[in-house]
Short mmCIF file of C-alpha atoms in Angstrom, two decimals:
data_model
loop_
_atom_site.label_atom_id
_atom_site.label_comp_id
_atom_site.label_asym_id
_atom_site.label_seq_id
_atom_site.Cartn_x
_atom_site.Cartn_y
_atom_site.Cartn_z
CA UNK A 1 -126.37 17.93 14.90
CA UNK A 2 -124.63 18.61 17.84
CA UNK A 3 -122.80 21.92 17.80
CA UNK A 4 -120.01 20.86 20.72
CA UNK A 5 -118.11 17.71 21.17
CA UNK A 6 -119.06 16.37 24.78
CA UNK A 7 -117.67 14.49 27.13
CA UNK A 8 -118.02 12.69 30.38
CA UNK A 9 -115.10 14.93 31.89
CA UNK A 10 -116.48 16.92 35.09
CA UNK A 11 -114.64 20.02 33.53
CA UNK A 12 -117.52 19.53 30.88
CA UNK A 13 -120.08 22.75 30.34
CA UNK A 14 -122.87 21.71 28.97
CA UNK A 15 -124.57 24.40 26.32
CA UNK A 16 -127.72 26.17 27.66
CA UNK A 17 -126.09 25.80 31.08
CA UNK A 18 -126.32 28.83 32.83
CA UNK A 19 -123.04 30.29 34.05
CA UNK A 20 -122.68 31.36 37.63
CA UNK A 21 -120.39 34.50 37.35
CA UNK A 22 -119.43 36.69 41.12
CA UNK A 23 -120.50 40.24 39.42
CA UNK A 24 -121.53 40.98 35.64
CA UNK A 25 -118.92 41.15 33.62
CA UNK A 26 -117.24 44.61 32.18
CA UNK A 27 -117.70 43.23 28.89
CA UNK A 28 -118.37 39.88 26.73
CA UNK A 29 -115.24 39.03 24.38
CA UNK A 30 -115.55 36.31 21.47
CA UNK A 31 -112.23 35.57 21.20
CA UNK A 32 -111.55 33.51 18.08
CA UNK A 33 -108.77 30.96 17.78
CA UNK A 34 -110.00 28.70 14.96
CA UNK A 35 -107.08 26.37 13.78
CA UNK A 36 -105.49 26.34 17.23
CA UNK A 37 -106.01 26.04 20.38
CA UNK A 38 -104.30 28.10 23.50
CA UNK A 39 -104.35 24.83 25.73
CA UNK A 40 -102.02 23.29 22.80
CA UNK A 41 -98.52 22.30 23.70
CA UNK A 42 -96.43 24.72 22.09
CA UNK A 43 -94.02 23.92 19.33
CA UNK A 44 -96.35 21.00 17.83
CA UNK A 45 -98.38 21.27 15.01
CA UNK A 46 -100.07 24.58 14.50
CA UNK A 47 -98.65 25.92 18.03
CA UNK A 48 -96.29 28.12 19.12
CA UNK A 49 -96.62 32.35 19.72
CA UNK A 50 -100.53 32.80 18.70
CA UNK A 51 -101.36 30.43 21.03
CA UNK A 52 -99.59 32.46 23.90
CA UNK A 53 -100.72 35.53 23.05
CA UNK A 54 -104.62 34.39 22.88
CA UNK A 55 -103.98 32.49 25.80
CA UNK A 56 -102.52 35.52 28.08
CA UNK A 57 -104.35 38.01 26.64
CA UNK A 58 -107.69 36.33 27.79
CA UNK A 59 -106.13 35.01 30.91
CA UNK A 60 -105.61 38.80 31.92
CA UNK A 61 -108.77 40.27 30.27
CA UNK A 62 -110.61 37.47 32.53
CA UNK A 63 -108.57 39.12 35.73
CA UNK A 64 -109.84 42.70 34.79
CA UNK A 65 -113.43 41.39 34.94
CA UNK A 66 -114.27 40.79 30.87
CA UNK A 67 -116.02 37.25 30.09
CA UNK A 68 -113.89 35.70 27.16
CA UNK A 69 -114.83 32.94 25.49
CA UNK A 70 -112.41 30.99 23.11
CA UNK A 71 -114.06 29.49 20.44
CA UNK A 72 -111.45 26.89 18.85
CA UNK A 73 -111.85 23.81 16.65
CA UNK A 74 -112.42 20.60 18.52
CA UNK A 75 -109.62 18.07 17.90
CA UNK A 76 -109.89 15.13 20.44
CA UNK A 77 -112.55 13.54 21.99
CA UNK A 78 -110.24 13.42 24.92
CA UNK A 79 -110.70 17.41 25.30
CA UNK A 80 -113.51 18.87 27.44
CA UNK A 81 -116.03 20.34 25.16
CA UNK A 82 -116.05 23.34 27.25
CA UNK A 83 -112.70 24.00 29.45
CA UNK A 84 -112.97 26.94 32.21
CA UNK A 85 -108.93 27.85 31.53
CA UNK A 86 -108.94 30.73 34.25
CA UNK A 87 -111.34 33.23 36.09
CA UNK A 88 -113.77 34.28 33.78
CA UNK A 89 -112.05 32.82 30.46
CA UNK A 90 -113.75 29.52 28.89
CA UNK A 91 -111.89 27.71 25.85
CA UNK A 92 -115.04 26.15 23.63
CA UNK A 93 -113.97 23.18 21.77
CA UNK A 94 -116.92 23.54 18.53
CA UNK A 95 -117.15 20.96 16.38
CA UNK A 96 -116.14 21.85 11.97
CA UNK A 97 -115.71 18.96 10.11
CA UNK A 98 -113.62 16.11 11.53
CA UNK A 99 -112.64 16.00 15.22
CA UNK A 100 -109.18 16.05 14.46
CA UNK A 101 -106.17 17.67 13.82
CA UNK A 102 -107.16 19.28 10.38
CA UNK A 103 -104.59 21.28 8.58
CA UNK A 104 -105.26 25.13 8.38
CA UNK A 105 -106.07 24.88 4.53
CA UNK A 106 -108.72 22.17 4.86
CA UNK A 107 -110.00 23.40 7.60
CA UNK A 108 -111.09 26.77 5.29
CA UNK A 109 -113.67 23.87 4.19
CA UNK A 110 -115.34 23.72 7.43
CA UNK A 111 -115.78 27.55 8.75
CA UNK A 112 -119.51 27.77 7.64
CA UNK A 113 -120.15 24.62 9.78
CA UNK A 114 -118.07 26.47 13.05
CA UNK A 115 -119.84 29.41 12.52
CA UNK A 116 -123.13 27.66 12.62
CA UNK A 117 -122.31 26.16 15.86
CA UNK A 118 -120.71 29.21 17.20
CA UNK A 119 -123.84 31.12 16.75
CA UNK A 120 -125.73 27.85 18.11
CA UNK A 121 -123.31 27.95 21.48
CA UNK A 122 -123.84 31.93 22.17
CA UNK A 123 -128.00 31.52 21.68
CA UNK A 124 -127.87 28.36 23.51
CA UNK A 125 -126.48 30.48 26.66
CA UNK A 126 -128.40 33.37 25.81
CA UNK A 127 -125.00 35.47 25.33
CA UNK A 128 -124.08 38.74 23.65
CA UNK A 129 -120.36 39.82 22.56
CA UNK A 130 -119.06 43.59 23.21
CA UNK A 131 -116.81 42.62 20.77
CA UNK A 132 -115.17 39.59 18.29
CA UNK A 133 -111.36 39.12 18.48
CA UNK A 134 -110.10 37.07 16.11
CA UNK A 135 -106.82 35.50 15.39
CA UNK A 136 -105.25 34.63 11.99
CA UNK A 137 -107.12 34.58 8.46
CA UNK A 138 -109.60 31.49 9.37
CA UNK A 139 -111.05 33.18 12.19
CA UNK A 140 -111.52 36.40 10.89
CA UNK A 141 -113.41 35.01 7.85
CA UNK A 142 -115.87 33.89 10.85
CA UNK A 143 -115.59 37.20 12.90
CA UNK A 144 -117.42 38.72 9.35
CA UNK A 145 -120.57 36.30 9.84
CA UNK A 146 -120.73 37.04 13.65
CA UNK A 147 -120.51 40.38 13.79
CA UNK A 148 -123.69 40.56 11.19
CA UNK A 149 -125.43 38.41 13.79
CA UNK A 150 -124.42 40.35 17.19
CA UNK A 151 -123.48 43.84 15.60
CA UNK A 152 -120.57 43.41 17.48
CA UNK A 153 -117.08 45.49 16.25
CA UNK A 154 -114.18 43.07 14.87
CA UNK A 155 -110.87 43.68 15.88
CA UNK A 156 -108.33 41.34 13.68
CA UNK A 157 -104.68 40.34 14.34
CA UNK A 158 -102.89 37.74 11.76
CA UNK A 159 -99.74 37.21 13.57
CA UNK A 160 -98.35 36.27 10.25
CA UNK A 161 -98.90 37.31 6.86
CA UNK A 162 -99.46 35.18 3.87
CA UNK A 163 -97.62 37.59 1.32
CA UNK A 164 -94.74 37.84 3.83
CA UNK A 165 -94.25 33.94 4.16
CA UNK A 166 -94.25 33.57 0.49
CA UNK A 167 -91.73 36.14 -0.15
CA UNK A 168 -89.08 33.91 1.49
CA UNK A 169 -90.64 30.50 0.41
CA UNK A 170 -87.63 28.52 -1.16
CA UNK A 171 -89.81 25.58 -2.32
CA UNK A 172 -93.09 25.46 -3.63
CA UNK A 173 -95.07 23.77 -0.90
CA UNK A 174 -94.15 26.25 1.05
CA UNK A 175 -96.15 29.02 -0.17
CA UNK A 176 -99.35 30.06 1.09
CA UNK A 177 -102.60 29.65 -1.13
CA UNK A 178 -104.30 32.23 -2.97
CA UNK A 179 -107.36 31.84 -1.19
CA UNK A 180 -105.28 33.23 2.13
CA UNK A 181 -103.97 35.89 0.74
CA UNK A 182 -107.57 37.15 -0.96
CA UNK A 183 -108.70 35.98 2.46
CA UNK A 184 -106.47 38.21 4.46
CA UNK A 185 -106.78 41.55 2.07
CA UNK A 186 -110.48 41.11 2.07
CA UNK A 187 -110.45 41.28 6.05
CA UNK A 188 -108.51 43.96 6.28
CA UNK A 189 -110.87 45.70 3.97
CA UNK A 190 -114.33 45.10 6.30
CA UNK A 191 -112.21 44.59 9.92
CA UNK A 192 -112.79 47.29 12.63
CA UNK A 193 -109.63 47.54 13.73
CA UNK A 194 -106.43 45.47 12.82
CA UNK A 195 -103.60 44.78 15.13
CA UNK A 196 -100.04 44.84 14.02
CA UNK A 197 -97.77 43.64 16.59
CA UNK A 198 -94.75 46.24 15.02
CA UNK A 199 -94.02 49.42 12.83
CA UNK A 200 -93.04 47.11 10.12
CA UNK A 201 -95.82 44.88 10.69
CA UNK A 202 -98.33 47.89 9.99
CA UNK A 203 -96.05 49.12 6.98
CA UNK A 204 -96.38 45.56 5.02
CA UNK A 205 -100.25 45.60 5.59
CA UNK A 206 -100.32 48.95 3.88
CA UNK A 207 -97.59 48.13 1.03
CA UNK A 208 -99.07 44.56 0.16
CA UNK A 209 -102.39 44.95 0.71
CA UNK A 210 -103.69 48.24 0.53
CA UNK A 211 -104.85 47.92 4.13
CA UNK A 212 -106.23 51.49 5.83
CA UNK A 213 -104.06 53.01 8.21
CA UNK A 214 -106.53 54.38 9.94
CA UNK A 215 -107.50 50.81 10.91
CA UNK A 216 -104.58 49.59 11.96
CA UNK A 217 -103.20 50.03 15.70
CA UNK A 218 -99.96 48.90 16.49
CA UNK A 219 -99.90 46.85 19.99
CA UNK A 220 -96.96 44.45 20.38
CA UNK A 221 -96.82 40.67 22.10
CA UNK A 222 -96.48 40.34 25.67
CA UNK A 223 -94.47 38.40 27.91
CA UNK A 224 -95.46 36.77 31.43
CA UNK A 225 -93.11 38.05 33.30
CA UNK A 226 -93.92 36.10 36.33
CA UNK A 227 -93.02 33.04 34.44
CA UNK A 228 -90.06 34.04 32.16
CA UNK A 229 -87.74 35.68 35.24
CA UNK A 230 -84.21 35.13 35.86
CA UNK A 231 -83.10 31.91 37.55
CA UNK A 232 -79.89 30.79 38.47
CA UNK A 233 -78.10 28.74 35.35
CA UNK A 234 -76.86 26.53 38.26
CA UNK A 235 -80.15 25.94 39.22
CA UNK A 236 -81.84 25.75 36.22
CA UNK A 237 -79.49 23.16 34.83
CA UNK A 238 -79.85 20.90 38.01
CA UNK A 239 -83.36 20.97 37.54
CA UNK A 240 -82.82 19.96 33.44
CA UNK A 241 -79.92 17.01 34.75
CA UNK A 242 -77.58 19.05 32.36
CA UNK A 243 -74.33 19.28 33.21
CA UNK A 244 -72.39 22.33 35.05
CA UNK A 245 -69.78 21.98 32.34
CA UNK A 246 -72.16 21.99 29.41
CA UNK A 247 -72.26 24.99 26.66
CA UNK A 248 -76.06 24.85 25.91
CA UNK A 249 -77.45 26.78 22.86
CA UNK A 250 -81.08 26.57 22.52
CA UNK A 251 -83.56 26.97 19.65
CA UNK A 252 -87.16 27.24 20.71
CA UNK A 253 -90.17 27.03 17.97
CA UNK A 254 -91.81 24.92 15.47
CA UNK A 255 -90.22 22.88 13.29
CA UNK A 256 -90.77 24.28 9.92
CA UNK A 257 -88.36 25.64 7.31
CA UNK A 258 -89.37 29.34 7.65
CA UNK A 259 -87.81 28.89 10.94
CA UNK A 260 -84.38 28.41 9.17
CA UNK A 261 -82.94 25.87 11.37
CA UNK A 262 -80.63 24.44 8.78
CA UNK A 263 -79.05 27.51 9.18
CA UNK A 264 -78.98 26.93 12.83
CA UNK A 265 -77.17 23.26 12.09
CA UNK A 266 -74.82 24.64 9.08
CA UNK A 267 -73.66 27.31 11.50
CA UNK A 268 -73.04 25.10 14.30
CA UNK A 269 -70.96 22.86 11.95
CA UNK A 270 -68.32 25.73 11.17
CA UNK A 271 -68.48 26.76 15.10
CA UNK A 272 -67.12 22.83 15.60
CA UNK A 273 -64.73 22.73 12.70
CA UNK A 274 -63.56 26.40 13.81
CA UNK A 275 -62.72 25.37 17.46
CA UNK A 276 -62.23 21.21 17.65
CA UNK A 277 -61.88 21.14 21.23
CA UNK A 278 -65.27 22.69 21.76
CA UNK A 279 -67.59 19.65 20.69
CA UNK A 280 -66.96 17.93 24.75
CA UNK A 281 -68.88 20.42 26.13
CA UNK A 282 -70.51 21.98 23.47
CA UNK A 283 -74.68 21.29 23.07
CA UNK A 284 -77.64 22.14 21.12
CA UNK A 285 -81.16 21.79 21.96
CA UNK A 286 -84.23 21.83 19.56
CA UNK A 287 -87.04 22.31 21.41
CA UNK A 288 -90.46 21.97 18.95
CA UNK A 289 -91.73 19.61 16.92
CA UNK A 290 -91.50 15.58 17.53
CA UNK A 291 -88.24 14.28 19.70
CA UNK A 292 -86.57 11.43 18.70
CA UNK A 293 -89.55 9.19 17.52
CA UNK A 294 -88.60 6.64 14.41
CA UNK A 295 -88.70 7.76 11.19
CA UNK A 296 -92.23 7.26 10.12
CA UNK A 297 -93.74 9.31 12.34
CA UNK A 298 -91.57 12.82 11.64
CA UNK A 299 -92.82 15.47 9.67
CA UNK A 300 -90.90 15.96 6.25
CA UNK A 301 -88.80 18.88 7.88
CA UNK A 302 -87.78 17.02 10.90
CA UNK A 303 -86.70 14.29 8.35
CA UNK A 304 -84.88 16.61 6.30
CA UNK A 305 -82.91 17.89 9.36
CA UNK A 306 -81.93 15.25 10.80
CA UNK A 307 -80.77 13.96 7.99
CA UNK A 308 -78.93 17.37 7.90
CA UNK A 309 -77.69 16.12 11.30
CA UNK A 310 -76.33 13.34 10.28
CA UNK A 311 -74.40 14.58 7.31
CA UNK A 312 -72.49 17.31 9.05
CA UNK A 313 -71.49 14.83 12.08
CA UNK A 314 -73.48 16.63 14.79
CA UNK A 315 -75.27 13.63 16.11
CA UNK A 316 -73.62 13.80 19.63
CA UNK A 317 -73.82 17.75 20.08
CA UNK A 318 -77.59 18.83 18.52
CA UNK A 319 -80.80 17.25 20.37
CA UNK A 320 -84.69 17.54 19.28
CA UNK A 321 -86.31 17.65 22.42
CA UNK A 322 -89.80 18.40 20.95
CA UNK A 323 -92.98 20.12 21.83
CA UNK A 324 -91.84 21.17 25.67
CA UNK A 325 -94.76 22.87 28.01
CA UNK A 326 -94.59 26.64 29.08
CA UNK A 327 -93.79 25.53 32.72
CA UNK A 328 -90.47 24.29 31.53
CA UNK A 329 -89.11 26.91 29.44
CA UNK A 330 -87.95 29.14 31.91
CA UNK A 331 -85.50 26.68 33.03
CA UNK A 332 -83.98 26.15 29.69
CA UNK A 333 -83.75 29.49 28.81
CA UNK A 334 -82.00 30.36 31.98
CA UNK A 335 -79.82 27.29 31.65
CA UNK A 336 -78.73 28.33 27.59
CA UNK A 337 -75.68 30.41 27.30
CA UNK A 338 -77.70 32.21 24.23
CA UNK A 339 -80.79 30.89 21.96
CA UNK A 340 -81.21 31.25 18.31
CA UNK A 341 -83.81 32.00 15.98
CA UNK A 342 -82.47 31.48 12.80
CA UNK A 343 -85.81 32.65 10.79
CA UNK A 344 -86.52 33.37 7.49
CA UNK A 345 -89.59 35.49 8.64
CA UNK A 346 -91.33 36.47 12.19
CA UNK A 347 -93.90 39.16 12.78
CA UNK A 348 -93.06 39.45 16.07
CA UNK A 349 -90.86 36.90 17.78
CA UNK A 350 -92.37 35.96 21.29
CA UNK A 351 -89.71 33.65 22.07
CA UNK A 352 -87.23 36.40 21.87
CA UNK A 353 -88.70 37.96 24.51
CA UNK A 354 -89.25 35.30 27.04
CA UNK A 355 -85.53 34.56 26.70
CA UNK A 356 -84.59 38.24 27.21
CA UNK A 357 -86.81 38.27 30.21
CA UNK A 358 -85.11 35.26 31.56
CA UNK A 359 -81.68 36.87 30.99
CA UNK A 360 -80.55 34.82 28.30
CA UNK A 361 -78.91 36.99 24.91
CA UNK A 362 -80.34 36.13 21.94
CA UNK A 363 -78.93 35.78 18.42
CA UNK A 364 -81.89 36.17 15.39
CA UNK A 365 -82.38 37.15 11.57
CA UNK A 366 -82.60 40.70 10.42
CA UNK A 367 -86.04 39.98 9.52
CA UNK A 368 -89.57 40.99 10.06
CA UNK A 369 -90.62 42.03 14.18
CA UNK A 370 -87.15 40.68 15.41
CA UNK A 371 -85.68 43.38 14.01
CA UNK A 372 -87.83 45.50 16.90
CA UNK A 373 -88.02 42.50 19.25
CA UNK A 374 -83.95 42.68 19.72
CA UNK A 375 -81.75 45.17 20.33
CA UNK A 376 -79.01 44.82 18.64
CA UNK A 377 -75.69 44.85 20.21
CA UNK A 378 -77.40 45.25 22.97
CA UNK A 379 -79.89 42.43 23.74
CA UNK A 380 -77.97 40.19 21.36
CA UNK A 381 -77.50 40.24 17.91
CA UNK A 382 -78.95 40.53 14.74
CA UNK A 383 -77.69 38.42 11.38
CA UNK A 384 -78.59 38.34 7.64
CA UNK A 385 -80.60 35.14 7.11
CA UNK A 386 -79.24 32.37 5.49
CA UNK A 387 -75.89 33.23 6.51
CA UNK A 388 -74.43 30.50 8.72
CA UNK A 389 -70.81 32.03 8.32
CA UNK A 390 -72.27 35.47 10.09
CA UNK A 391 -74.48 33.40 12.65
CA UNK A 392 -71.63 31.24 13.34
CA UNK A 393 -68.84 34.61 14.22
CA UNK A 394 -71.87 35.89 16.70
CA UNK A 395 -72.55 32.48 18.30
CA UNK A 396 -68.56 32.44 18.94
CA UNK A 397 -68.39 35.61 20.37
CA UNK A 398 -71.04 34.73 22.94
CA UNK A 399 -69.35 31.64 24.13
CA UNK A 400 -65.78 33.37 24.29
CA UNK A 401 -67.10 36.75 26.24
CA UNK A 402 -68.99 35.89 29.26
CA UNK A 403 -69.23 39.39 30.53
CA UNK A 404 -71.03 39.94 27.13
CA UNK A 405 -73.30 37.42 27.62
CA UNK A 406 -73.70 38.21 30.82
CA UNK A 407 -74.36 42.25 29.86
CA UNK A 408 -76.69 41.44 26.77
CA UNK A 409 -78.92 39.20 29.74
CA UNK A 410 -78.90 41.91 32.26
CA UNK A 411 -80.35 44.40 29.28
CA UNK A 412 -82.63 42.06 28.26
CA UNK A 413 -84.33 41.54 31.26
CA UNK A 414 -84.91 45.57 31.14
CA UNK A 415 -85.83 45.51 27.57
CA UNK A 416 -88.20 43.17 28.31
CA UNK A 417 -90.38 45.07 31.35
CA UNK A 418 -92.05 47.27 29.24
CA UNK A 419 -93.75 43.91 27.24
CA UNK A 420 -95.70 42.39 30.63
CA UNK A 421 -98.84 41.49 29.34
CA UNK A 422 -100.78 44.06 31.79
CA UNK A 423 -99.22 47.01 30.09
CA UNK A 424 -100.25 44.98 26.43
CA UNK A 425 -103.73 44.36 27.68
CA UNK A 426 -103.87 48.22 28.83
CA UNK A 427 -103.44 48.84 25.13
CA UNK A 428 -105.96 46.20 24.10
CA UNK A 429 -108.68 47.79 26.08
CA UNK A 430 -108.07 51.50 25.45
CA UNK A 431 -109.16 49.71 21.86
CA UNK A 432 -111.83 48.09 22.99
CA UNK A 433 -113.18 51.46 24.71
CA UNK A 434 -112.84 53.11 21.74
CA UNK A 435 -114.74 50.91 19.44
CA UNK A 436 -117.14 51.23 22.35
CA UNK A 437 -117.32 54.88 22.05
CA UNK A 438 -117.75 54.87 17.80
CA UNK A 439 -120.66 52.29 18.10
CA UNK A 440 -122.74 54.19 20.74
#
């Protein structure tokens, strides 16, 4: 059985291949991204902040001299079976189950079967990890079976966690299964090292799981600065075809209900009702999810919200733009007067940041990492969730005080220096070195 999906496409490495490299590497990184994969287009299914983060992380690693190798589960045949994503970094497409989209909880099914081939890849190549980096409960559940085969240390990061999401669940399919949660406190319990991307973040490991804080090192998400940067909103709107006279509020994320954008639409509602003459030039963009495809093809929350739409007569001011690429962002945060994340529950909140580094305030829940992410009063503002009323008097405020807005952007972009993803991956490898140290 073949281990890796292959394809005719010249960006094809075949396994066994030998790999032509300018020096050795400093070290050998299995980077695991099981359910998703960093060459995704963000806001779609399974996409959005992990995929960043693995994505720079390695991209940065690669320019310090470490070989990473993404392992990730092969969805299309249309994908390379082996992608070289940047200098030294390789995304590996390996082949679990069916090659396609699988969703995270059936994909549990398969990990035995990626592991296999994971293992088959690496002695195919003749490789050896320094170390196994994995990403959310799936791949750490594989980082266990490699690290008995390589003796290499694990260090984990969850990004989310499975208690946390089903604290704010408000309908049953919401909530996370058992087997993730056992999942996730049994990592915790054999995993080298565990990443948690805030103070909180470390706190709920220890108070819902038992996790050991002597484990746990707290390293935030980064931001690429050289992408997320200040641009004029004159010239940022030109390049979108907005208009100069447009008041453009921007959500950014996937479409899900933990991400609270009902909220987002209920609040928008009052703002309208509140101010009448504001609707001409008032807009709201949803970027995430599917645009405006028909019917059939929407997911049950993108149903459910624009029928939301619909019934509080925002058809002609709110817009799902769907899953947008990185290259584009920039431009739409510069051009927003403020963007929104409405959430029930973030661990970190990476989109906060790249709008703060592009100037732009931003208005979020009192919940989880934004509470670190934003400053606020400062950077923007932070409201109770669920509370359209209070989201609706801060969104107000931002579009009658310009020289607030205009502060809050300036502070952001300082807020957000310290987040560059070379200071980040600084932290990542004093780790690394570490672990290097204890196992020799």
């Amino acid at each position: 059985m073949s281990f890796l999906r292959t394809s005719c496409c010249d960006q094809v490495v075949r396994p066994g291949t030998p790999q032509v490299e300018e020096r050795p590497p400093r070290g050998r990184v299995a980077m695991l991204s099981v359910h998703t994969c960093p060459l995704a287009m963000l806001g779609g299914k399974n996409t959005g902040g992990m995929n960043v983060y693995v994505r720079e992380l390695s991209r940065e690693l690669g320019r310090r001299g470490w070989a990473v190798d993404i392992y990730t589960h092969a969805e299309s045949l249309s994908h390379p079976a082996v992608v070289v994503m940047a200098r030294n970094v390789r995304v590996i497409h390996t082949v679990a189950g069916p090659v396609a989209h699988v969703g995270k909880n059936e994909l549990s099914n398969y990990l035995p079967e990626f592991t296999e081939n994971v293992l088959a890849m690496a002695a195919a190549e003749d490789l050896s990890y320094d170390v196994v980096h994995s990403h959310y409960w799936l791949s750490g559940l594989v980082a266990e079976r490699l690290r008995a085969a390589w003796k290499a240390p694990i260090i984990q990061m969850f990004h989310t966690l499975g208690e946390m999401k089903n604290r704010v669940a408000q309908r049953s399919e919401e909530r996370e299964l058992d087997v993730r949660i056992a999942s996730e406190r049994r990592i915790m319990g054999f995993a080298d090292r565990i990443v948690a991307a805030t103070p909180l973040d470390r706190q709920q490991m220890l108070d819902l799981y038992g996790a050991d804080p002597e484990r746990i090192e707290i390293i935030p998400c980064g931001v690429d600065l050289s992408l997320f940067r200040r641009i004029r909103k004159a010239e940022a709107r030109a390049n979108l075809t907005i208009s100069p006279t447009s008041r453009l509020i921007l959500f950014v994320g996937r479409v899900e209900p933990l991400k609270g954008i009902d909220t987002l639409l209920r609040a928008i509602a009052l703002v309208v009702r509140r101010h009448p003459h504001w609707p001409g030039h008032l807009a709201l963009a949803v970027i995430g999810g599917s645009a405006e495809d028909s019917n059939e093809v929407l997911t049950a929350e993108m149903r459910r919200l624009r029928a939301l739409r619909a019934e509080l007569g925002l058809e002609g001011l709110v817009t799902f733009l769907g899953a947008q690429s990185q290259e584009t962002l920039p431009d739409f945060y510069s051009a927003a007067e403020m963007v929104v994340m409405p959430s029930h529950y973030e661990s970190f909140g990476m989109v906060a940041l790249e709008a703060m580094a592009s100037g732009t305030p931003v208005i979020a829940s009192d919940v989880g990492g934004l509470t670190y992410t934003v400053q606020d009063g400062k950077t923007g503002f932070l409201v109770p969730p669920q509370r359209p009323d209070l989201l609706a008097d801060k969104i107000e405020k931002l579009l009658e005080q310009p020289a607030l807005r205009r502060a809050m952007g300036a502070a952001g972009v300082v807020w957000a220096q310290r987040f560059g993803w070379s200071a980040i991956t600084d932290q990542v490898l004093t780790m690394y070195h570490q672990l290097e140290r204890q196992s020799g």
